[in-house]
CSV table of N, CA and C in Angstrom, one decimal:
chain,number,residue,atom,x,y,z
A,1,UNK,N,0.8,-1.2,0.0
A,1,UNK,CA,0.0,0.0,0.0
A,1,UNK,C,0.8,1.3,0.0
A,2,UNK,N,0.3,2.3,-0.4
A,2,UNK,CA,1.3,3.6,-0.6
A,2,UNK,C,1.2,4.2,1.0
A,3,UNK,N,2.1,4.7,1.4
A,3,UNK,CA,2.6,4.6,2.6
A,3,UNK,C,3.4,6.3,2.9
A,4,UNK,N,3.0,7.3,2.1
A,4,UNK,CA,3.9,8.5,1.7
A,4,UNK,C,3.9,9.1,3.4
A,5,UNK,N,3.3,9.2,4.1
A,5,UNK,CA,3.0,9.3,5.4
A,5,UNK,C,3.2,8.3,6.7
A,6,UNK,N,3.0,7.1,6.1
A,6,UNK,CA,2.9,6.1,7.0
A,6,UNK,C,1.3,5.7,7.7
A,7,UNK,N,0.2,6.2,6.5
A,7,UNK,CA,-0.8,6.7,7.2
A,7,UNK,C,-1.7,6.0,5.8
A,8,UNK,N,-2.5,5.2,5.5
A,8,UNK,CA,-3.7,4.8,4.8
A,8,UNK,C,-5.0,4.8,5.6
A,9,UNK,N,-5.9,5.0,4.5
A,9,UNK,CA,-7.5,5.1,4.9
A,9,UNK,C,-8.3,4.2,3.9
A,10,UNK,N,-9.1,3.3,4.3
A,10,UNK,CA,-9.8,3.0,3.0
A,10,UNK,C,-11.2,3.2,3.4
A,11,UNK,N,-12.3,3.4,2.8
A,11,UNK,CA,-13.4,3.8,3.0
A,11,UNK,C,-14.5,2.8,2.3
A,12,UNK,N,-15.4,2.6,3.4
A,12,UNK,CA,-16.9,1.6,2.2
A,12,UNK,C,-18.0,2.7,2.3
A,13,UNK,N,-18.8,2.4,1.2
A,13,UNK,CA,-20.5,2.9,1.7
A,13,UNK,C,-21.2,2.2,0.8
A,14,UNK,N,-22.2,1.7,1.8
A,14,UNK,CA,-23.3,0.7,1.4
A,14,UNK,C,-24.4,1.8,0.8
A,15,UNK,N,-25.2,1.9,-0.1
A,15,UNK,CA,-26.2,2.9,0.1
A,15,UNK,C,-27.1,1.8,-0.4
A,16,UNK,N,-28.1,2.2,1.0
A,16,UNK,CA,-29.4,1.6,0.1
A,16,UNK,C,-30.7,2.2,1.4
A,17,UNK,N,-31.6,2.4,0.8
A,17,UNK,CA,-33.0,2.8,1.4
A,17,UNK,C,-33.4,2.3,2.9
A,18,UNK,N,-33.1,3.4,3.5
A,18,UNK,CA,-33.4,3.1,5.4
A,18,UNK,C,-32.3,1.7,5.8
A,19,UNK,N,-31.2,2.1,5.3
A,19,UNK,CA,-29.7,1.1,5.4
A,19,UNK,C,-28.8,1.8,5.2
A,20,UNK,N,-28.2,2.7,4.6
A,20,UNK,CA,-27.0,3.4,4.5
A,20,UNK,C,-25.8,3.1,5.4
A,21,UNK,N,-24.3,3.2,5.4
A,21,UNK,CA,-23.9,2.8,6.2
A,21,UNK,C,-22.0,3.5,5.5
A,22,UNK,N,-21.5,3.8,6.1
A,22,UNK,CA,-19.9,4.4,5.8
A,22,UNK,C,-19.5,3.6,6.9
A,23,UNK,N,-18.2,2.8,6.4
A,23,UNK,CA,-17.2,1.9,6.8
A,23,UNK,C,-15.8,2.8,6.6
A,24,UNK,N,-14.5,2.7,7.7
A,24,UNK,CA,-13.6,2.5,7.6
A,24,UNK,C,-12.1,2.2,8.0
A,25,UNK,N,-11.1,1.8,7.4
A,25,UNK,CA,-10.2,1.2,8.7
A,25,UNK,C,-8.8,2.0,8.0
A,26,UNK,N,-7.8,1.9,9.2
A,26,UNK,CA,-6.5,2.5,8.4
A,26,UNK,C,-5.4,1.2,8.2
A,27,UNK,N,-4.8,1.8,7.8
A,27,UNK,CA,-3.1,1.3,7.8
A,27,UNK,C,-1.9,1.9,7.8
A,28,UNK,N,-1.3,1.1,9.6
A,28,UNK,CA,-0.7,1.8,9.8
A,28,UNK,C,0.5,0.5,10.6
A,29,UNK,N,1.6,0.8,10.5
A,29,UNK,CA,2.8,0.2,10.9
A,29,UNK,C,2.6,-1.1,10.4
A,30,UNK,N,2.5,-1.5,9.2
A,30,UNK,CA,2.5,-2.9,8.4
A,30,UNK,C,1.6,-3.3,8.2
A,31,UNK,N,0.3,-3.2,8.6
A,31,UNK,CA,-1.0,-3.8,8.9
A,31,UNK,C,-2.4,-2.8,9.1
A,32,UNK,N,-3.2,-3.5,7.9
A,32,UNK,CA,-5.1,-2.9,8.3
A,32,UNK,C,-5.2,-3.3,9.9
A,33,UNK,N,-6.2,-2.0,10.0
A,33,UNK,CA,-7.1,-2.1,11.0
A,33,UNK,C,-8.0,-2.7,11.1
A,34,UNK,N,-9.1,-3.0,11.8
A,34,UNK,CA,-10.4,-3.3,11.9
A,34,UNK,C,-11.5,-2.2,11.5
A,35,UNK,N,-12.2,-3.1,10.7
A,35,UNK,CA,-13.2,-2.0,9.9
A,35,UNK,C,-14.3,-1.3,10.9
A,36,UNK,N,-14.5,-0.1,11.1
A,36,UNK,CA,-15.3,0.5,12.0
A,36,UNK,C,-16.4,1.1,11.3
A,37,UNK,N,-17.7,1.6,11.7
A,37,UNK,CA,-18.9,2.2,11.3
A,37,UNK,C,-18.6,3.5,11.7
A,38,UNK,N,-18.5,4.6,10.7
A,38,UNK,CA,-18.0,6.0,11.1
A,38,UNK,C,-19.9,6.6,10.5
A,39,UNK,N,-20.9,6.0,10.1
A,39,UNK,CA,-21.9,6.6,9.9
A,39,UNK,C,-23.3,5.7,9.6
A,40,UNK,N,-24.5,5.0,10.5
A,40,UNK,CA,-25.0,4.2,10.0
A,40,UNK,C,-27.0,5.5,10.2
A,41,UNK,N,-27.4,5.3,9.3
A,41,UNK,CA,-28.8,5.5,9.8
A,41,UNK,C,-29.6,4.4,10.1
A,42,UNK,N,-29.1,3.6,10.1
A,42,UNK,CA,-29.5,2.1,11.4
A,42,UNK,C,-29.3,2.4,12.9
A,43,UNK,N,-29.9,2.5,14.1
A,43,UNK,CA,-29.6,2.2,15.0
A,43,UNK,C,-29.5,0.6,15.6
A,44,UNK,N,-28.5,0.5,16.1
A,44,UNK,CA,-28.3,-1.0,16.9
A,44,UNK,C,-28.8,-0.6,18.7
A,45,UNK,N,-29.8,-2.0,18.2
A,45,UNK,CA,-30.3,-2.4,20.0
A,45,UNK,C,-29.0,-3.1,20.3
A,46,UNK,N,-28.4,-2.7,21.6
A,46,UNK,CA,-27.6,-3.3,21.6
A,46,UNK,C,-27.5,-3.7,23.2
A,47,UNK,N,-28.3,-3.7,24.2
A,47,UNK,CA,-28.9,-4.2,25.3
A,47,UNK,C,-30.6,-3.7,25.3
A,48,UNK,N,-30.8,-4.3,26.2
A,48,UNK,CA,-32.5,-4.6,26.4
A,48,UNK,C,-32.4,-5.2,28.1
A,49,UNK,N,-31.7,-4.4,29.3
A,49,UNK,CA,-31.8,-5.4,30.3
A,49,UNK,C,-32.9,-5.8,31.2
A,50,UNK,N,-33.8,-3.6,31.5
A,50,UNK,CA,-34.8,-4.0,32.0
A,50,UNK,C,-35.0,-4.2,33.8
A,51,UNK,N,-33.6,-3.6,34.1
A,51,UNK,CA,-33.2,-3.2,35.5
A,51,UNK,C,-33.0,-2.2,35.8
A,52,UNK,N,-32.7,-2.0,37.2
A,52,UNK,CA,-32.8,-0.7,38.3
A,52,UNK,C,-31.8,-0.4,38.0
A,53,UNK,N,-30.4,-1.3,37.6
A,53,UNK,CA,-29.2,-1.1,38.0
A,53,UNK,C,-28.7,-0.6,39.1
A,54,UNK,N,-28.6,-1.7,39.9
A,54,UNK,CA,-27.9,-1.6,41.3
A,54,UNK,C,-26.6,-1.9,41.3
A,55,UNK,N,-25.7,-1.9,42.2
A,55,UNK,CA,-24.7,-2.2,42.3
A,55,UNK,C,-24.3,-3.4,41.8
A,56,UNK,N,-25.1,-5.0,41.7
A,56,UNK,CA,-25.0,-5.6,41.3
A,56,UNK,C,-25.1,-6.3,39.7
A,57,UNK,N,-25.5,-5.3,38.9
A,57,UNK,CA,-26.1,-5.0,37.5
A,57,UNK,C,-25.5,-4.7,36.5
A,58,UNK,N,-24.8,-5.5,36.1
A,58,UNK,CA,-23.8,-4.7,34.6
A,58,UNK,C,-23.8,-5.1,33.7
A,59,UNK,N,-24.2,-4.5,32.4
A,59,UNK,CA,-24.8,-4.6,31.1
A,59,UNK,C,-23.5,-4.5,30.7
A,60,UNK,N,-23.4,-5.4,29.7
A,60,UNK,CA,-22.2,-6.6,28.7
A,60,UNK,C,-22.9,-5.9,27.6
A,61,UNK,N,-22.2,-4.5,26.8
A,61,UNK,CA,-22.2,-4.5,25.7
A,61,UNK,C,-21.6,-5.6,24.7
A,62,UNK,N,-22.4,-6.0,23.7
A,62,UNK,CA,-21.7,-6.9,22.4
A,62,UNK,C,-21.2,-6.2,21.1
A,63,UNK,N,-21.3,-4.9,21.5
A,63,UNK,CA,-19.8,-4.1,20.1
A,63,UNK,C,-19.4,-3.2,20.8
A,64,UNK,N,-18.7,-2.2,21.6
A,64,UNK,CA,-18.0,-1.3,22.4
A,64,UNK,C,-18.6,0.4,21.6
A,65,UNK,N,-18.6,1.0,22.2
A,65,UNK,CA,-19.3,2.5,22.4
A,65,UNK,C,-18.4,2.9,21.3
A,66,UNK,N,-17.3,3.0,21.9
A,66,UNK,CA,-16.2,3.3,20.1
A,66,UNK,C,-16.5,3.2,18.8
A,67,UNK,N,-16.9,2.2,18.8
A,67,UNK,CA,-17.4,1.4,17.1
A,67,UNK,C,-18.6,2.2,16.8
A,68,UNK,N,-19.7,2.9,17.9
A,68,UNK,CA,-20.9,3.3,17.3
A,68,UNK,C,-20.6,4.7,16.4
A,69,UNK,N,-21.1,5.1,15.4
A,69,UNK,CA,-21.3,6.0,14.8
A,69,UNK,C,-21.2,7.6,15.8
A,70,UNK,N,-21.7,7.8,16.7
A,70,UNK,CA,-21.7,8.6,17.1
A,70,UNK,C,-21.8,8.6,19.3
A,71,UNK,N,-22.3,7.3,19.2
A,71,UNK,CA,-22.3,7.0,21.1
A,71,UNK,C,-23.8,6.3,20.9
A,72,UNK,N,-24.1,6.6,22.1
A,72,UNK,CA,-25.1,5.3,23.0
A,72,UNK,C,-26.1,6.0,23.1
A,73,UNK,N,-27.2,6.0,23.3
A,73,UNK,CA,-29.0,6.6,23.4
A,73,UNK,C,-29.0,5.6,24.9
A,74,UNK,N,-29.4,6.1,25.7
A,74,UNK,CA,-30.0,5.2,27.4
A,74,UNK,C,-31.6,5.4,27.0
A,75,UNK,N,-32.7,4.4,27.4
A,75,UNK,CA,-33.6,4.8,27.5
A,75,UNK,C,-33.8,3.8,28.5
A,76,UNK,N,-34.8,4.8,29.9
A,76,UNK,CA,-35.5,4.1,30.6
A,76,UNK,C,-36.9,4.4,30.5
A,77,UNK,N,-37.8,3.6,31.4
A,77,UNK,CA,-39.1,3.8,31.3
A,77,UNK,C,-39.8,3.4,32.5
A,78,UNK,N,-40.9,3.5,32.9
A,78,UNK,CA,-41.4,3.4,34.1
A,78,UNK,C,-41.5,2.5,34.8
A,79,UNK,N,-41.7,1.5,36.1
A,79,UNK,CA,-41.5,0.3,36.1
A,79,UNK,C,-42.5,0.4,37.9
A,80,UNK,N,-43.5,-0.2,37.7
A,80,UNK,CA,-44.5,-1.0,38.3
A,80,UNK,C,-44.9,-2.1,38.4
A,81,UNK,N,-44.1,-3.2,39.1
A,81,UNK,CA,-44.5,-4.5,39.2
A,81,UNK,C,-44.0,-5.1,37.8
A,82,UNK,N,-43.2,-4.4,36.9
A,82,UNK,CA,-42.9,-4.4,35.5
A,82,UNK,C,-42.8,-3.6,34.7
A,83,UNK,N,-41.9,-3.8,33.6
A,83,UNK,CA,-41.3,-2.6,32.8
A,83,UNK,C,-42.9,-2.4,31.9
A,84,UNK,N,-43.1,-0.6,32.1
A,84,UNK,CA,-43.9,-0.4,31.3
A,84,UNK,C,-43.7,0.5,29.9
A,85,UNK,N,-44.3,0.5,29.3
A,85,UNK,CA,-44.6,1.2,28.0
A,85,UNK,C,-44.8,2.6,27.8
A,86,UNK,N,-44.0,3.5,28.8
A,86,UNK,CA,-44.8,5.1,29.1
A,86,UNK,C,-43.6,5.2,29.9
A,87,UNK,N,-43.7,7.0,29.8
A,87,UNK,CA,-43.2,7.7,31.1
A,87,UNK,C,-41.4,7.2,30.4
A,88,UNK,N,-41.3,7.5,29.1
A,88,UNK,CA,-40.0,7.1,28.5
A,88,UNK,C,-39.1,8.1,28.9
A,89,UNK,N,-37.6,7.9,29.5
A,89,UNK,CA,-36.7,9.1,29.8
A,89,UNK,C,-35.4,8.7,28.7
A,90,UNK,N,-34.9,9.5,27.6
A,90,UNK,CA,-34.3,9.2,27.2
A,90,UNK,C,-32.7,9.9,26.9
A,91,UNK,N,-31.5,9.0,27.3
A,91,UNK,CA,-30.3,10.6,27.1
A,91,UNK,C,-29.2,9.8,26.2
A,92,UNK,N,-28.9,11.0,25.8
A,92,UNK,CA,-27.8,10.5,24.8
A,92,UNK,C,-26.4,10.9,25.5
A,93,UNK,N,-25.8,9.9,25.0
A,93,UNK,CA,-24.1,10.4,25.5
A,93,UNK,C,-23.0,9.8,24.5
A,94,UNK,N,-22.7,10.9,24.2
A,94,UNK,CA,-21.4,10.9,23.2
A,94,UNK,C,-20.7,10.2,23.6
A,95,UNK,N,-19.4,9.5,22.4
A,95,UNK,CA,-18.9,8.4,22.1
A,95,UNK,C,-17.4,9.0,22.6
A,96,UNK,N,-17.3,10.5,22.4
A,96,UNK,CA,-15.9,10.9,23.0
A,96,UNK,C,-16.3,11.4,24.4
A,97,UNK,N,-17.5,11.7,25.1
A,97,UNK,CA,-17.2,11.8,26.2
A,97,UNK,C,-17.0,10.7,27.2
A,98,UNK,N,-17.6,9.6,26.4
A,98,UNK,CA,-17.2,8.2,26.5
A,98,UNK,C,-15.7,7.7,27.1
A,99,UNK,N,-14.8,8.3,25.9
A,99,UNK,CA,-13.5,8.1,25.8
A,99,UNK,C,-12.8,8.9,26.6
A,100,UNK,N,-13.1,10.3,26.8
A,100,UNK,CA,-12.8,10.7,27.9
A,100,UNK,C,-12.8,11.1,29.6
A,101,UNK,N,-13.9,10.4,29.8
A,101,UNK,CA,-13.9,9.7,31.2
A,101,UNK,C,-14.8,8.1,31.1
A,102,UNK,N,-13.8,7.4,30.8
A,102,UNK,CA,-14.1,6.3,30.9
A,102,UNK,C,-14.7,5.7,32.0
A,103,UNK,N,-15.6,4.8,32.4
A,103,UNK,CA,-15.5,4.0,33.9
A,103,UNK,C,-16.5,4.9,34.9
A,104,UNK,N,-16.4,6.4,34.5
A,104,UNK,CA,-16.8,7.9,35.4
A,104,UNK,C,-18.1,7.4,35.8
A,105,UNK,N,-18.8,8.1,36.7
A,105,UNK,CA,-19.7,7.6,36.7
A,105,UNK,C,-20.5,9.1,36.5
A,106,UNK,N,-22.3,8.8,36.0
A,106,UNK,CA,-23.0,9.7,35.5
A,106,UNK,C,-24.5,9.7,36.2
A,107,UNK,N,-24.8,10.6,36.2
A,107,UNK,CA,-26.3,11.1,36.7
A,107,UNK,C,-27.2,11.2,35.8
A,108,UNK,N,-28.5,10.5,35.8
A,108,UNK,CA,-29.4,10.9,34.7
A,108,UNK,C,-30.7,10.7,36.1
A,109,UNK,N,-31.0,12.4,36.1
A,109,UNK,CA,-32.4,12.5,36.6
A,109,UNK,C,-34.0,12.5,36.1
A,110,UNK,N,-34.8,11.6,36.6
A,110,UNK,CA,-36.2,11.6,35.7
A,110,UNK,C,-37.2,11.8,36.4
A,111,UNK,N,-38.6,12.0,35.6
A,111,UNK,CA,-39.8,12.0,36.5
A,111,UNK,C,-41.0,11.6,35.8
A,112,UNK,N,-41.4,11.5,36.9
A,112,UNK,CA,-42.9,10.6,36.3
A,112,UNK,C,-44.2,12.1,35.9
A,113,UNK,N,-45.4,11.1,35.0
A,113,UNK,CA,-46.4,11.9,34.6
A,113,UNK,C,-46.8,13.3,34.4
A,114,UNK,N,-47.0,13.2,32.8
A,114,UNK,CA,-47.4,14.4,32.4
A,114,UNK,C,-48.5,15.5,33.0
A,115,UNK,N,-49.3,14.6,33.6
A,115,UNK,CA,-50.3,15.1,33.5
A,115,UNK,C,-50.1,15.4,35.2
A,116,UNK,N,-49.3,15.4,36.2
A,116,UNK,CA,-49.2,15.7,37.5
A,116,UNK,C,-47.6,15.7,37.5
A,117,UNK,N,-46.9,17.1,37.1
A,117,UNK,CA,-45.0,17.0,36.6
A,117,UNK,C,-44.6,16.7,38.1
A,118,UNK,N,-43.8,16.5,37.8
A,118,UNK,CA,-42.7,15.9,39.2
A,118,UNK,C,-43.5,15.4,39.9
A,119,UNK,N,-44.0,14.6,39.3
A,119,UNK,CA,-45.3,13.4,40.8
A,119,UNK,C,-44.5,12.4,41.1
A,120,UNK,N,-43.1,12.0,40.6
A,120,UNK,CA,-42.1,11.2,41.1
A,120,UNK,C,-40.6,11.3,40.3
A,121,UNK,N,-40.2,12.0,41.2
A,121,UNK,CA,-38.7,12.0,40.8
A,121,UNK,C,-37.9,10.5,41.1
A,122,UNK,N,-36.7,10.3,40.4
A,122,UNK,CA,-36.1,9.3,40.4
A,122,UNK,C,-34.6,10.0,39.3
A,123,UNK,N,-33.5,9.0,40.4
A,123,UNK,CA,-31.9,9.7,40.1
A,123,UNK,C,-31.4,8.1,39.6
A,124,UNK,N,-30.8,7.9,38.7
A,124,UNK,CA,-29.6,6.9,38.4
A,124,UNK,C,-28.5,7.6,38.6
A,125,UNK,N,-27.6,6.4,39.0
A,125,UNK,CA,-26.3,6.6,38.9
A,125,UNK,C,-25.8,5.8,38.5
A,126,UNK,N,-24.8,5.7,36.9
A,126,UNK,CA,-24.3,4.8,36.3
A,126,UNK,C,-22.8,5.0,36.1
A,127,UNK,N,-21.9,3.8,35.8
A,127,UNK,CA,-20.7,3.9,35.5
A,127,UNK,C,-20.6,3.4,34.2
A,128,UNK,N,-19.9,4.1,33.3
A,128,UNK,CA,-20.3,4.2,31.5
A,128,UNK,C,-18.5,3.5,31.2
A,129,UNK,N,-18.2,2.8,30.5
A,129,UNK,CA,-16.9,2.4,30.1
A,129,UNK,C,-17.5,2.2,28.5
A,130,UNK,N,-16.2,1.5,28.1
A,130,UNK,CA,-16.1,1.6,26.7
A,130,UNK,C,-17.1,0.4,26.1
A,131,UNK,N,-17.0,-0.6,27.1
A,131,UNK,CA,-17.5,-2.0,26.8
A,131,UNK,C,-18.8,-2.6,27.8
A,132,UNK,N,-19.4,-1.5,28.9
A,132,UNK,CA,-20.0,-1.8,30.2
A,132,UNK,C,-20.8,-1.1,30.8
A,133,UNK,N,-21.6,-1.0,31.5
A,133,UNK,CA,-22.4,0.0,31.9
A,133,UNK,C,-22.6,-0.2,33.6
A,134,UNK,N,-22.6,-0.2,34.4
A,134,UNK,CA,-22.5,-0.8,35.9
A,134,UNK,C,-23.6,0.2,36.6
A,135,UNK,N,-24.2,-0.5,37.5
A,135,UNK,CA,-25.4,0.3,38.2
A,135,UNK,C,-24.4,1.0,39.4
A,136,UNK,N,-25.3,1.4,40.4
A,136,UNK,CA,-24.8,2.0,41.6
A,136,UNK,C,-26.2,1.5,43.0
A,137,UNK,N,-25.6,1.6,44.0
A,137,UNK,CA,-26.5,1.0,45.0
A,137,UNK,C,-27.5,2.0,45.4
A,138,UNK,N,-27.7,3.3,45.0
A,138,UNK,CA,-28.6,4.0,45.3
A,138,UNK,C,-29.4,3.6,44.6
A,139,UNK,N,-29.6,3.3,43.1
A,139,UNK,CA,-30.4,3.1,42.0
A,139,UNK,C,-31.9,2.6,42.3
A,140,UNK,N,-32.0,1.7,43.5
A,140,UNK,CA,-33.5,1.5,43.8
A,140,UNK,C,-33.6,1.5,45.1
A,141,UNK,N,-33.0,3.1,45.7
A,141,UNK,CA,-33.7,3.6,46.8
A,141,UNK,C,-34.3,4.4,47.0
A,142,UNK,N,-35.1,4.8,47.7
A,142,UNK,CA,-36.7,5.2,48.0
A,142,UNK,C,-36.1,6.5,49.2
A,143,UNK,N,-36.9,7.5,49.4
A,143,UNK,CA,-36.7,8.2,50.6
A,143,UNK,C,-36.8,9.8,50.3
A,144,UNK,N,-36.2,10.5,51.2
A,144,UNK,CA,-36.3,12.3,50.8
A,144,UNK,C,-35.0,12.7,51.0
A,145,UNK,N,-34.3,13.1,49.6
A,145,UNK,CA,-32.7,13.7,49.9
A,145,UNK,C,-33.1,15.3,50.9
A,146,UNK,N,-31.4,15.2,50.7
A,146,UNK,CA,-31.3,16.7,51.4
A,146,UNK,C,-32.0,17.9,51.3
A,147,UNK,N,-32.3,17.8,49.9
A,147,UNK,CA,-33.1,18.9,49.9
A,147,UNK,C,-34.3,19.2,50.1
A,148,UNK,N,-34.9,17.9,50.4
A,148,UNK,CA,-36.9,17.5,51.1
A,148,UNK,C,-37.4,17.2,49.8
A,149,UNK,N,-36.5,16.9,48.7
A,149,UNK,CA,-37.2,16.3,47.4
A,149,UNK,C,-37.7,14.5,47.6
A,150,UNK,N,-38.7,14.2,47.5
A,150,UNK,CA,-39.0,12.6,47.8
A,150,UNK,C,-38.7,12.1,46.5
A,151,UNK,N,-38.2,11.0,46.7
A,151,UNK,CA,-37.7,10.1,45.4
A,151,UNK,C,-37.9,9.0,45.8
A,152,UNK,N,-37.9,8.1,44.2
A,152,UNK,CA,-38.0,7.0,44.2
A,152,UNK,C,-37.6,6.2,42.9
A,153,UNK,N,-36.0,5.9,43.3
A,153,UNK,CA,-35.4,5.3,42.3
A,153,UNK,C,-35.9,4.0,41.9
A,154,UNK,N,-37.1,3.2,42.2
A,154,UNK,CA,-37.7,2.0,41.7
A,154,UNK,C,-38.7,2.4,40.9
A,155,UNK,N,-38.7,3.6,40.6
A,155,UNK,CA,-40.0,3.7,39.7
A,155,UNK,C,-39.8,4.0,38.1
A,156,UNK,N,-37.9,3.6,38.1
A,156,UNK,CA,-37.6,3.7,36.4
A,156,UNK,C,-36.8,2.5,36.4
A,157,UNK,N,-36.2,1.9,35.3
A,157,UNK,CA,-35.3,0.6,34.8
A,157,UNK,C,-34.9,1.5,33.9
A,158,UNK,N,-34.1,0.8,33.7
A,158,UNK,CA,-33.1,0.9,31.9
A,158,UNK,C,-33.4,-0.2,31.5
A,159,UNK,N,-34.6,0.5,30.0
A,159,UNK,CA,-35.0,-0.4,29.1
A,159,UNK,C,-34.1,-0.4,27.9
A,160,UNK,N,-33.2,0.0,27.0
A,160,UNK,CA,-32.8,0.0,26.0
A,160,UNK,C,-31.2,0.7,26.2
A,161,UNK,N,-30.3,-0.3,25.5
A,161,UNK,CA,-29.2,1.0,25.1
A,161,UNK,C,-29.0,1.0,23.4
A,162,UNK,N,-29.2,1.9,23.0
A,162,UNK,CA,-29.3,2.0,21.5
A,162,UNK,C,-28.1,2.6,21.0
A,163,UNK,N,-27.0,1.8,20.4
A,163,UNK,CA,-26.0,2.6,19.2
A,163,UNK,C,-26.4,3.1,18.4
A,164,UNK,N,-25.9,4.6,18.5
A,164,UNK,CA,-26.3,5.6,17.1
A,164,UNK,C,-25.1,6.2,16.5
């Protein structure tokens, strides 16, 4: 391969209707890389766990946050005796903030019904890595923080983590 730099790129794109897709890998010190997705309008489900995430709880990505196009979508949703279908909280987090605090851990605050706002607050706390997602032991506790806000961390799961 031409090597004027010590630096090759080679590039794919699939094009086709509600599938699109840009591929690509380098070469570099004697050898290709591994071919990566630098652009898909596919989203990948890529957990479905359906937990509080507690301290005990760690979601096994099966392709690493790196590889996604752009990072991870979290979606949780409401949970009564079972995951329900409503009351969806959804956050995105970049693939380089990813990279830049690996392992860190992250706050995503939610609340229940539209129709009565803040009729229940509820906090996660997660630990995000490149390959993992790990709950925290507060995740499904109940009570009134400092500030006299009542919560109730059992009243969301993490339904979905979606590559985008």
């Amino acid at each position: 391969p031409f090597t004027a730099s010590g630096f090759v790129m080679q590039r794919l794109t699939i094009c086709s209707k509600g599938d699109s897709r840009k591929w690509e890998r380098h070469y570099y010190s004697g050898s290709w890389g591994a071919w990566f997705c630098t652009y898909s309008d596919v989203n990948t489900l890529l957990a479905s766990p359906g937990w509080y995430m507690n301290e005990t709880q760690t979601v096994n990505l099966p392709e690493p946050i790196s590889k996604q196009p752009n990072g991870i979508v979290l979606v949780f949703s409401r949970y009564d005796g079972g995951s329900k279908d409503d009351n969806f909280n959804t956050f995105f987090i970049s693939k380089k903030e990813v990279s830049q605090n690996l392992g860190v851990g992250h706050t995503f605050t939610m609340f229940r019904s539209a129709s009565n706002p803040f009729n229940e607050a509820c906090v996660k706390y997660l630990y995000i890595s490149d390959t993992t997602i790990t709950g925290h032991s507060a995740n499904d506790d109940t009570g009134t923080g400092g500030c006299g806000i009542t919560f109730n961390n059992k009243a969301f799961v993490l339904r979905y983590v979606i590559g985008v």
